[in-house]
């Protein structure tokens, strides 16, 4: 499948910010920068919705704890988006290559999403918001850079995306103790709120 490197990279990027992937691919196709983008992603209504959702994510993704809630909500959305984008990039409606492409895009997006979610939980153990903002901006820039690179140099982009994904998995394993601390802190906060309820009634 000649489109496999592009499909893999788009799946990786969708696991981080699916709306940015749809918006960027659509804009690149609509402006004539590339012929690799299917027309369905270039539609005005798709671009408008993707832009609005991207703006929502750009805000939510930089606020401690809200970013983790946003990630949990997108546990289904990002893999599905990765699968849909991959299927569209593969073309050939209903064909086995298209189904395989959807599987690659969706599974890659799921793994990347889990890495992102785990990393954010670890970062949220720190009380300051600067790390969230820096990490979010880094992710956005990385998605933009690799999606554009994938349209013109798909193999190189796929290799970079693969390396980043492996590095991310390694980091999450290393930060597992911090992630457990994050969940412990959430449980303690919930318990404290429950105890405080009668006193405020």
Short mmCIF file of N, CA, C and O in Angstrom, two decimals, residues 49-178:
data_model
loop_
_atom_site.label_atom_id
_atom_site.label_comp_id
_atom_site.label_asym_id
_atom_site.label_seq_id
_atom_site.Cartn_x
_atom_site.Cartn_y
_atom_site.Cartn_z
N UNK A 49 -16.09 23.23 10.85
CA UNK A 49 -16.29 22.44 12.07
C UNK A 49 -14.95 22.05 12.69
O UNK A 49 -14.75 22.16 13.90
N UNK A 50 -14.01 21.61 11.84
CA UNK A 50 -12.69 21.22 12.33
C UNK A 50 -11.98 22.40 12.98
O UNK A 50 -11.31 22.25 14.01
N UNK A 51 -12.11 23.59 12.38
CA UNK A 51 -11.47 24.78 12.93
C UNK A 51 -12.05 25.15 14.28
O UNK A 51 -11.30 25.48 15.22
N UNK A 52 -13.37 25.09 14.43
CA UNK A 52 -14.01 25.42 15.70
C UNK A 52 -13.61 24.43 16.80
O UNK A 52 -13.28 24.83 17.92
N UNK A 53 -13.61 23.15 16.46
CA UNK A 53 -13.22 22.13 17.44
C UNK A 53 -11.74 22.22 17.79
O UNK A 53 -11.34 21.97 18.92
N UNK A 54 -10.94 22.59 16.80
CA UNK A 54 -9.51 22.78 17.05
C UNK A 54 -9.28 23.92 18.05
O UNK A 54 -8.43 23.81 18.94
N UNK A 55 -10.04 25.00 17.91
CA UNK A 55 -9.92 26.12 18.84
C UNK A 55 -10.32 25.71 20.25
O UNK A 55 -9.68 26.11 21.23
N UNK A 56 -11.39 24.90 20.36
CA UNK A 56 -11.80 24.40 21.68
C UNK A 56 -10.70 23.55 22.30
O UNK A 56 -10.38 23.69 23.48
N UNK A 57 -10.10 22.68 21.49
CA UNK A 57 -9.04 21.82 22.00
C UNK A 57 -7.80 22.64 22.36
O UNK A 57 -7.11 22.34 23.34
N UNK A 58 -7.53 23.68 21.57
CA UNK A 58 -6.35 24.52 21.84
C UNK A 58 -6.43 25.16 23.21
O UNK A 58 -5.40 25.37 23.88
N UNK A 59 -7.65 25.47 23.66
CA UNK A 59 -7.84 26.06 25.00
C UNK A 59 -7.82 24.98 26.07
O UNK A 59 -7.07 25.05 27.04
N UNK A 60 -8.67 23.95 25.90
CA UNK A 60 -8.81 22.90 26.92
C UNK A 60 -7.50 22.17 27.15
O UNK A 60 -7.20 21.75 28.28
N UNK A 61 -6.71 22.02 26.11
CA UNK A 61 -5.48 21.23 26.18
C UNK A 61 -4.38 21.89 27.00
O UNK A 61 -3.38 21.26 27.31
N UNK A 62 -4.58 23.16 27.34
CA UNK A 62 -3.53 23.90 28.06
C UNK A 62 -3.90 24.19 29.51
O UNK A 62 -3.16 24.87 30.21
N UNK A 63 -5.04 23.69 29.95
CA UNK A 63 -5.49 23.92 31.32
C UNK A 63 -5.33 22.64 32.14
O UNK A 63 -5.89 21.60 31.77
N UNK A 64 -4.54 22.69 33.22
CA UNK A 64 -4.32 21.48 34.03
C UNK A 64 -5.62 20.83 34.47
O UNK A 64 -6.57 21.51 34.83
N UNK A 65 -5.66 19.52 34.43
CA UNK A 65 -6.80 18.67 34.80
C UNK A 65 -7.92 18.72 33.76
O UNK A 65 -8.51 17.68 33.45
N UNK A 66 -8.24 19.91 33.24
CA UNK A 66 -9.23 19.96 32.17
C UNK A 66 -8.71 19.23 30.95
O UNK A 66 -9.49 18.58 30.23
N UNK A 67 -7.40 19.30 30.73
CA UNK A 67 -6.82 18.60 29.59
C UNK A 67 -6.99 17.08 29.72
O UNK A 67 -7.27 16.38 28.74
N UNK A 68 -6.89 16.57 30.94
CA UNK A 68 -7.07 15.13 31.15
C UNK A 68 -8.53 14.72 30.96
O UNK A 68 -8.82 13.65 30.42
N UNK A 69 -9.45 15.56 31.41
CA UNK A 69 -10.88 15.29 31.18
C UNK A 69 -11.16 15.28 29.68
O UNK A 69 -11.87 14.41 29.17
N UNK A 70 -10.60 16.25 28.98
CA UNK A 70 -10.76 16.33 27.52
C UNK A 70 -10.21 15.08 26.85
O UNK A 70 -10.81 14.54 25.92
N UNK A 71 -9.07 14.62 27.33
CA UNK A 71 -8.47 13.41 26.76
C UNK A 71 -9.35 12.19 26.96
O UNK A 71 -9.51 11.36 26.07
N UNK A 72 -9.92 12.06 28.15
CA UNK A 72 -10.80 10.91 28.44
C UNK A 72 -12.01 10.93 27.50
O UNK A 72 -12.40 9.89 26.95
N UNK A 73 -12.58 12.11 27.29
CA UNK A 73 -13.74 12.24 26.39
C UNK A 73 -13.36 11.82 24.97
O UNK A 73 -14.18 11.25 24.24
N UNK A 74 -12.10 12.07 24.59
CA UNK A 74 -11.66 11.79 23.22
C UNK A 74 -11.03 10.41 23.04
O UNK A 74 -10.43 10.14 21.99
N UNK A 75 -11.20 9.54 24.03
CA UNK A 75 -10.65 8.19 23.92
C UNK A 75 -11.25 7.43 22.74
O UNK A 75 -10.59 6.60 22.12
N UNK A 76 -12.48 7.71 22.43
CA UNK A 76 -13.14 7.09 21.27
C UNK A 76 -12.99 7.96 20.03
O UNK A 76 -12.74 7.46 18.93
N UNK A 77 -13.11 9.27 20.21
CA UNK A 77 -13.13 10.20 19.07
C UNK A 77 -11.84 10.16 18.27
O UNK A 77 -11.85 10.08 17.03
N UNK A 78 -10.70 10.22 18.94
CA UNK A 78 -9.42 10.27 18.21
C UNK A 78 -9.13 9.01 17.41
O UNK A 78 -8.76 9.11 16.23
N UNK A 79 -9.29 7.81 17.98
CA UNK A 79 -9.08 6.60 17.17
C UNK A 79 -10.05 6.49 15.99
O UNK A 79 -9.66 6.08 14.90
N UNK A 80 -11.31 6.87 16.22
CA UNK A 80 -12.29 6.83 15.12
C UNK A 80 -11.90 7.81 14.03
O UNK A 80 -11.95 7.50 12.83
N UNK A 81 -11.49 9.02 14.45
CA UNK A 81 -11.05 10.02 13.47
C UNK A 81 -9.83 9.52 12.71
O UNK A 81 -9.74 9.68 11.48
N UNK A 82 -8.90 8.89 13.42
CA UNK A 82 -7.71 8.35 12.76
C UNK A 82 -8.08 7.29 11.73
O UNK A 82 -7.50 7.23 10.64
N UNK A 83 -9.05 6.44 12.08
CA UNK A 83 -9.49 5.39 11.16
C UNK A 83 -10.19 5.97 9.93
O UNK A 83 -9.96 5.54 8.80
N UNK A 84 -11.03 6.97 10.16
CA UNK A 84 -11.78 7.58 9.05
C UNK A 84 -10.84 8.30 8.09
O UNK A 84 -10.93 8.16 6.86
N UNK A 85 -9.92 9.10 8.64
CA UNK A 85 -8.96 9.82 7.80
C UNK A 85 -8.11 8.83 7.01
O UNK A 85 -7.86 9.01 5.81
N UNK A 86 -7.67 7.76 7.67
CA UNK A 86 -6.86 6.75 6.99
C UNK A 86 -7.63 6.08 5.86
O UNK A 86 -7.09 5.87 4.76
N UNK A 87 -8.91 5.76 6.10
CA UNK A 87 -9.73 5.13 5.07
C UNK A 87 -9.92 6.07 3.88
O UNK A 87 -9.87 5.63 2.71
N UNK A 88 -10.11 7.35 4.15
CA UNK A 88 -10.28 8.32 3.07
C UNK A 88 -8.99 8.48 2.27
O UNK A 88 -9.03 8.59 1.04
N UNK A 89 -7.87 8.47 2.95
CA UNK A 89 -6.59 8.59 2.26
C UNK A 89 -6.31 7.37 1.38
O UNK A 89 -5.70 7.48 0.32
N UNK A 90 -6.79 6.21 1.83
CA UNK A 90 -6.56 4.97 1.07
C UNK A 90 -7.45 4.89 -0.16
O UNK A 90 -7.07 4.32 -1.18
N UNK A 91 -8.67 5.46 -0.07
CA UNK A 91 -9.60 5.40 -1.20
C UNK A 91 -10.16 4.00 -1.42
O UNK A 91 -10.11 3.15 -0.54
N UNK A 92 -10.71 3.75 -2.62
CA UNK A 92 -11.25 2.44 -2.99
C UNK A 92 -12.31 1.98 -1.99
O UNK A 92 -12.10 1.07 -1.20
N UNK A 93 -13.46 2.62 -2.04
CA UNK A 93 -14.54 2.36 -1.08
C UNK A 93 -14.84 0.88 -0.90
O UNK A 93 -15.11 0.15 -1.85
N UNK A 94 -14.80 0.46 0.38
CA UNK A 94 -15.17 -0.90 0.73
C UNK A 94 -14.14 -1.96 0.41
O UNK A 94 -14.39 -3.14 0.62
N UNK A 95 -13.00 -1.57 -0.10
CA UNK A 95 -11.98 -2.55 -0.47
C UNK A 95 -11.19 -3.00 0.75
O UNK A 95 -11.19 -2.34 1.79
N UNK A 96 -10.52 -4.13 0.61
CA UNK A 96 -9.70 -4.65 1.71
C UNK A 96 -8.57 -3.69 2.08
O UNK A 96 -8.32 -3.47 3.27
N UNK A 97 -7.88 -3.06 1.10
CA UNK A 97 -6.85 -2.08 1.47
C UNK A 97 -7.40 -0.91 2.29
O UNK A 97 -6.72 -0.41 3.18
N UNK A 98 -8.63 -0.50 1.98
CA UNK A 98 -9.22 0.60 2.74
C UNK A 98 -9.52 0.18 4.18
O UNK A 98 -9.29 0.94 5.13
N UNK A 99 -10.02 -1.04 4.34
CA UNK A 99 -10.28 -1.56 5.68
C UNK A 99 -8.98 -1.68 6.47
O UNK A 99 -8.90 -1.33 7.66
N UNK A 100 -7.93 -2.18 5.80
CA UNK A 100 -6.62 -2.31 6.45
C UNK A 100 -6.08 -0.94 6.84
O UNK A 100 -5.50 -0.77 7.92
N UNK A 101 -6.28 0.04 5.96
CA UNK A 101 -5.81 1.40 6.25
C UNK A 101 -6.53 1.97 7.47
O UNK A 101 -5.91 2.60 8.34
N UNK A 102 -7.84 1.74 7.54
CA UNK A 102 -8.61 2.20 8.69
C UNK A 102 -8.11 1.56 9.98
O UNK A 102 -8.01 2.22 11.02
N UNK A 103 -7.77 0.28 9.90
CA UNK A 103 -7.26 -0.43 11.08
C UNK A 103 -5.92 0.15 11.52
O UNK A 103 -5.68 0.35 12.72
N UNK A 104 -5.04 0.43 10.56
CA UNK A 104 -3.73 1.00 10.88
C UNK A 104 -3.89 2.40 11.48
O UNK A 104 -3.31 2.71 12.53
N UNK A 105 -4.69 3.23 10.82
CA UNK A 105 -4.88 4.59 11.30
C UNK A 105 -5.54 4.64 12.67
O UNK A 105 -5.12 5.39 13.55
N UNK A 106 -6.57 3.82 12.87
CA UNK A 106 -7.29 3.81 14.13
C UNK A 106 -6.46 3.28 15.28
O UNK A 106 -6.45 3.86 16.38
N UNK A 107 -5.75 2.17 15.04
CA UNK A 107 -4.95 1.58 16.12
C UNK A 107 -3.76 2.47 16.48
O UNK A 107 -3.42 2.62 17.66
N UNK A 108 -3.15 3.07 15.47
CA UNK A 108 -2.04 3.99 15.75
C UNK A 108 -2.52 5.20 16.54
O UNK A 108 -1.87 5.64 17.49
N UNK A 109 -3.69 5.73 16.16
CA UNK A 109 -4.25 6.87 16.88
C UNK A 109 -4.57 6.49 18.33
O UNK A 109 -4.35 7.29 19.25
N UNK A 110 -5.07 5.27 18.55
CA UNK A 110 -5.40 4.84 19.90
C UNK A 110 -4.15 4.77 20.78
O UNK A 110 -4.14 5.27 21.91
N UNK A 111 -3.09 4.16 20.25
CA UNK A 111 -1.85 4.04 21.03
C UNK A 111 -1.28 5.43 21.34
O UNK A 111 -0.87 5.72 22.47
N UNK A 112 -1.27 6.29 20.33
CA UNK A 112 -0.75 7.65 20.53
C UNK A 112 -1.59 8.40 21.54
O UNK A 112 -1.07 9.13 22.40
N UNK A 113 -2.92 8.24 21.45
CA UNK A 113 -3.83 8.90 22.40
C UNK A 113 -3.55 8.44 23.83
O UNK A 113 -3.51 9.26 24.75
N UNK A 114 -3.34 7.14 24.01
CA UNK A 114 -3.06 6.62 25.35
C UNK A 114 -1.74 7.16 25.89
O UNK A 114 -1.62 7.47 27.08
N UNK A 115 -0.75 7.30 25.00
CA UNK A 115 0.53 7.88 25.40
C UNK A 115 0.34 9.33 25.82
O UNK A 115 0.85 9.77 26.86
N UNK A 116 -0.41 10.08 25.03
CA UNK A 116 -0.67 11.49 25.36
C UNK A 116 -1.42 11.60 26.68
O UNK A 116 -1.06 12.42 27.54
N UNK A 117 -2.46 10.79 26.87
CA UNK A 117 -3.26 10.84 28.08
C UNK A 117 -2.41 10.52 29.31
O UNK A 117 -2.49 11.20 30.33
N UNK A 118 -1.58 9.48 29.20
CA UNK A 118 -0.71 9.12 30.32
C UNK A 118 0.30 10.20 30.65
O UNK A 118 0.55 10.50 31.82
N UNK A 119 0.84 10.81 29.60
CA UNK A 119 1.82 11.89 29.82
C UNK A 119 1.17 13.08 30.52
O UNK A 119 1.75 13.67 31.44
N UNK A 120 -0.05 13.43 30.09
CA UNK A 120 -0.73 14.56 30.71
C UNK A 120 -1.07 14.29 32.17
O UNK A 120 -1.03 15.19 33.01
N UNK A 121 -1.44 13.05 32.48
CA UNK A 121 -1.71 12.72 33.89
C UNK A 121 -0.46 12.92 34.74
O UNK A 121 -0.53 13.43 35.86
N UNK A 122 0.67 12.52 34.18
CA UNK A 122 1.94 12.69 34.91
C UNK A 122 2.26 14.18 35.07
O UNK A 122 2.67 14.62 36.15
N UNK A 123 2.06 14.95 34.02
CA UNK A 123 2.36 16.39 34.07
C UNK A 123 1.44 17.09 35.07
O UNK A 123 1.86 18.02 35.77
N UNK A 124 0.20 16.63 35.18
CA UNK A 124 -0.76 17.27 36.08
C UNK A 124 -0.46 17.02 37.56
O UNK A 124 -1.14 17.59 38.42
N UNK A 125 0.52 16.18 37.87
CA UNK A 125 0.94 16.05 39.26
C UNK A 125 1.73 17.27 39.70
O UNK A 125 1.96 17.48 40.89
N UNK A 126 2.15 18.08 38.74
CA UNK A 126 2.84 19.33 39.05
C UNK A 126 1.81 20.45 39.14
O UNK A 126 0.94 20.57 38.26
N UNK A 127 1.85 21.30 40.17
CA UNK A 127 0.80 22.30 40.37
C UNK A 127 0.83 23.47 39.38
O UNK A 127 -0.17 24.15 39.19
N UNK A 128 1.97 23.71 38.74
CA UNK A 128 2.06 24.89 37.85
C UNK A 128 1.52 24.57 36.45
O UNK A 128 1.62 23.43 35.99
N UNK A 129 0.93 25.57 35.76
CA UNK A 129 0.33 25.33 34.45
C UNK A 129 1.29 25.47 33.27
O UNK A 129 0.92 25.16 32.14
N UNK A 130 2.50 25.95 33.52
CA UNK A 130 3.42 26.25 32.42
C UNK A 130 3.76 24.99 31.64
O UNK A 130 3.81 24.99 30.40
N UNK A 131 3.99 23.88 32.34
CA UNK A 131 4.36 22.64 31.67
C UNK A 131 3.26 22.16 30.74
O UNK A 131 3.54 21.62 29.67
N UNK A 132 1.99 22.36 31.13
CA UNK A 132 0.87 21.97 30.25
C UNK A 132 0.87 22.78 28.96
O UNK A 132 0.65 22.23 27.88
N UNK A 133 1.10 24.08 29.11
CA UNK A 133 1.10 24.96 27.94
C UNK A 133 2.24 24.62 27.00
O UNK A 133 2.06 24.51 25.78
N UNK A 134 3.43 24.42 27.56
CA UNK A 134 4.60 24.09 26.74
C UNK A 134 4.39 22.77 26.03
O UNK A 134 4.67 22.63 24.83
N UNK A 135 3.90 21.77 26.75
CA UNK A 135 3.67 20.45 26.17
C UNK A 135 2.62 20.50 25.07
O UNK A 135 2.76 19.89 24.00
N UNK A 136 1.54 21.26 25.31
CA UNK A 136 0.47 21.37 24.33
C UNK A 136 0.97 22.05 23.05
O UNK A 136 0.67 21.59 21.94
N UNK A 137 1.72 23.13 23.20
CA UNK A 137 2.27 23.83 22.02
C UNK A 137 3.23 22.94 21.26
O UNK A 137 3.23 22.92 20.02
N UNK A 138 4.04 22.18 21.99
CA UNK A 138 4.98 21.25 21.35
C UNK A 138 4.24 20.20 20.54
O UNK A 138 4.62 19.86 19.41
N UNK A 139 3.16 19.66 21.13
CA UNK A 139 2.35 18.67 20.43
C UNK A 139 1.72 19.25 19.16
O UNK A 139 1.74 18.62 18.09
N UNK A 140 1.16 20.46 19.27
CA UNK A 140 0.52 21.09 18.12
C UNK A 140 1.52 21.33 16.99
O UNK A 140 1.23 21.07 15.81
N UNK A 141 2.68 21.85 17.35
CA UNK A 141 3.70 22.11 16.34
C UNK A 141 4.21 20.81 15.72
O UNK A 141 4.45 20.74 14.51
N UNK A 142 4.35 19.78 16.55
CA UNK A 142 4.79 18.48 16.05
C UNK A 142 3.79 17.88 15.08
O UNK A 142 4.18 17.33 14.04
N UNK A 143 2.52 17.98 15.41
CA UNK A 143 1.46 17.47 14.52
C UNK A 143 1.50 18.20 13.19
O UNK A 143 1.47 17.59 12.12
N UNK A 144 1.55 19.54 13.24
CA UNK A 144 1.58 20.33 12.02
C UNK A 144 2.78 19.99 11.15
O UNK A 144 2.67 19.79 9.94
N UNK A 145 3.94 19.92 11.78
CA UNK A 145 5.17 19.66 11.03
C UNK A 145 5.16 18.27 10.38
O UNK A 145 5.50 18.12 9.20
N UNK A 146 4.72 17.26 11.11
CA UNK A 146 4.76 15.90 10.57
C UNK A 146 3.67 15.65 9.54
O UNK A 146 3.89 14.90 8.59
N UNK A 147 2.51 16.26 9.70
CA UNK A 147 1.45 16.11 8.69
C UNK A 147 1.89 16.72 7.37
O UNK A 147 1.72 16.12 6.31
N UNK A 148 2.46 17.92 7.43
CA UNK A 148 2.95 18.57 6.21
C UNK A 148 4.08 17.75 5.60
O UNK A 148 4.13 17.52 4.39
N UNK A 149 5.01 17.30 6.45
CA UNK A 149 6.11 16.48 5.95
C UNK A 149 5.60 15.19 5.31
O UNK A 149 6.12 14.76 4.27
N UNK A 150 4.56 14.60 5.89
CA UNK A 150 4.02 13.34 5.38
C UNK A 150 3.41 13.50 3.99
O UNK A 150 3.39 12.54 3.20
N UNK A 151 2.91 14.67 3.69
CA UNK A 151 2.30 14.90 2.37
C UNK A 151 3.35 14.95 1.26
O UNK A 151 3.06 14.64 0.11
N UNK A 152 4.58 15.33 1.61
CA UNK A 152 5.63 15.48 0.60
C UNK A 152 6.75 14.45 0.74
O UNK A 152 7.38 14.07 -0.25
N UNK A 153 6.98 14.01 1.96
CA UNK A 153 8.02 13.00 2.22
C UNK A 153 7.45 11.98 3.22
O UNK A 153 7.84 11.97 4.40
N UNK A 154 6.49 11.17 2.78
CA UNK A 154 5.76 10.29 3.70
C UNK A 154 6.62 9.29 4.47
O UNK A 154 6.36 9.04 5.65
N UNK A 155 7.62 8.71 3.83
CA UNK A 155 8.45 7.72 4.51
C UNK A 155 9.23 8.36 5.65
O UNK A 155 9.29 7.83 6.77
N UNK A 156 9.82 9.51 5.38
CA UNK A 156 10.58 10.22 6.41
C UNK A 156 9.68 10.59 7.58
O UNK A 156 10.05 10.43 8.76
N UNK A 157 8.48 11.07 7.28
CA UNK A 157 7.53 11.45 8.33
C UNK A 157 7.12 10.25 9.16
O UNK A 157 7.02 10.33 10.38
N UNK A 158 6.89 9.12 8.50
CA UNK A 158 6.49 7.90 9.21
C UNK A 158 7.59 7.42 10.14
O UNK A 158 7.32 6.96 11.26
N UNK A 159 8.83 7.52 9.69
CA UNK A 159 9.95 7.11 10.53
C UNK A 159 10.06 8.00 11.78
O UNK A 159 10.29 7.51 12.89
N UNK A 160 9.88 9.30 11.59
CA UNK A 160 9.92 10.23 12.72
C UNK A 160 8.76 9.95 13.67
O UNK A 160 8.94 9.89 14.90
N UNK A 161 7.56 9.77 13.11
CA UNK A 161 6.38 9.50 13.93
C UNK A 161 6.56 8.21 14.73
O UNK A 161 6.20 8.14 15.91
N UNK A 162 7.11 7.19 14.08
CA UNK A 162 7.35 5.92 14.76
C UNK A 162 8.33 6.07 15.91
O UNK A 162 8.13 5.52 17.00
N UNK A 163 9.40 6.83 15.67
CA UNK A 163 10.40 7.05 16.71
C UNK A 163 9.81 7.83 17.89
O UNK A 163 10.07 7.51 19.05
N UNK A 164 9.00 8.85 17.58
CA UNK A 164 8.37 9.64 18.63
C UNK A 164 7.39 8.79 19.44
O UNK A 164 7.30 8.91 20.66
N UNK A 165 6.67 7.91 18.74
CA UNK A 165 5.71 7.05 19.42
C UNK A 165 6.41 6.09 20.38
O UNK A 165 5.99 5.91 21.53
N UNK A 166 7.50 5.49 19.92
CA UNK A 166 8.27 4.58 20.79
C UNK A 166 8.83 5.34 21.99
O UNK A 166 8.79 4.85 23.13
N UNK A 167 9.34 6.54 21.73
CA UNK A 167 9.88 7.36 22.82
C UNK A 167 8.77 7.72 23.82
O UNK A 167 8.98 7.71 25.04
N UNK A 168 7.58 8.02 23.30
CA UNK A 168 6.45 8.37 24.16
C UNK A 168 6.03 7.21 25.04
O UNK A 168 5.75 7.38 26.23
N UNK A 169 5.99 6.01 24.47
CA UNK A 169 5.65 4.82 25.25
C UNK A 169 6.66 4.61 26.37
O UNK A 169 6.31 4.30 27.52
N UNK A 170 7.93 4.80 26.04
CA UNK A 170 9.00 4.65 27.03
C UNK A 170 8.85 5.65 28.16
O UNK A 170 9.00 5.31 29.34
N UNK A 171 8.52 6.90 27.81
CA UNK A 171 8.35 7.95 28.82
C UNK A 171 7.18 7.64 29.73
O UNK A 171 7.26 7.81 30.96
N UNK A 172 6.06 7.17 29.14
CA UNK A 172 4.88 6.86 29.95
C UNK A 172 5.19 5.74 30.94
O UNK A 172 4.77 5.79 32.10
N UNK A 173 5.91 4.73 30.50
CA UNK A 173 6.29 3.64 31.41
C UNK A 173 7.16 4.19 32.54
O UNK A 173 6.98 3.84 33.71
N UNK A 174 8.07 5.09 32.19
CA UNK A 174 8.97 5.68 33.19
C UNK A 174 8.19 6.55 34.18
O UNK A 174 8.51 6.60 35.37
N UNK A 175 7.15 7.23 33.69
CA UNK A 175 6.38 8.15 34.53
C UNK A 175 5.17 7.48 35.18
O UNK A 175 4.30 8.17 35.71
N UNK A 176 5.11 6.16 35.12
CA UNK A 176 3.93 5.46 35.63
C UNK A 176 3.65 5.80 37.09
O UNK A 176 2.51 5.93 37.51
N UNK A 177 4.72 5.96 37.88
CA UNK A 177 4.54 6.28 39.30
C UNK A 177 3.86 7.63 39.48
O UNK A 177 3.03 7.82 40.37
N UNK A 178 4.20 8.57 38.59
CA UNK A 178 3.58 9.90 38.67
C UNK A 178 2.11 9.83 38.26
O UNK A 178 1.27 10.54 38.80
#
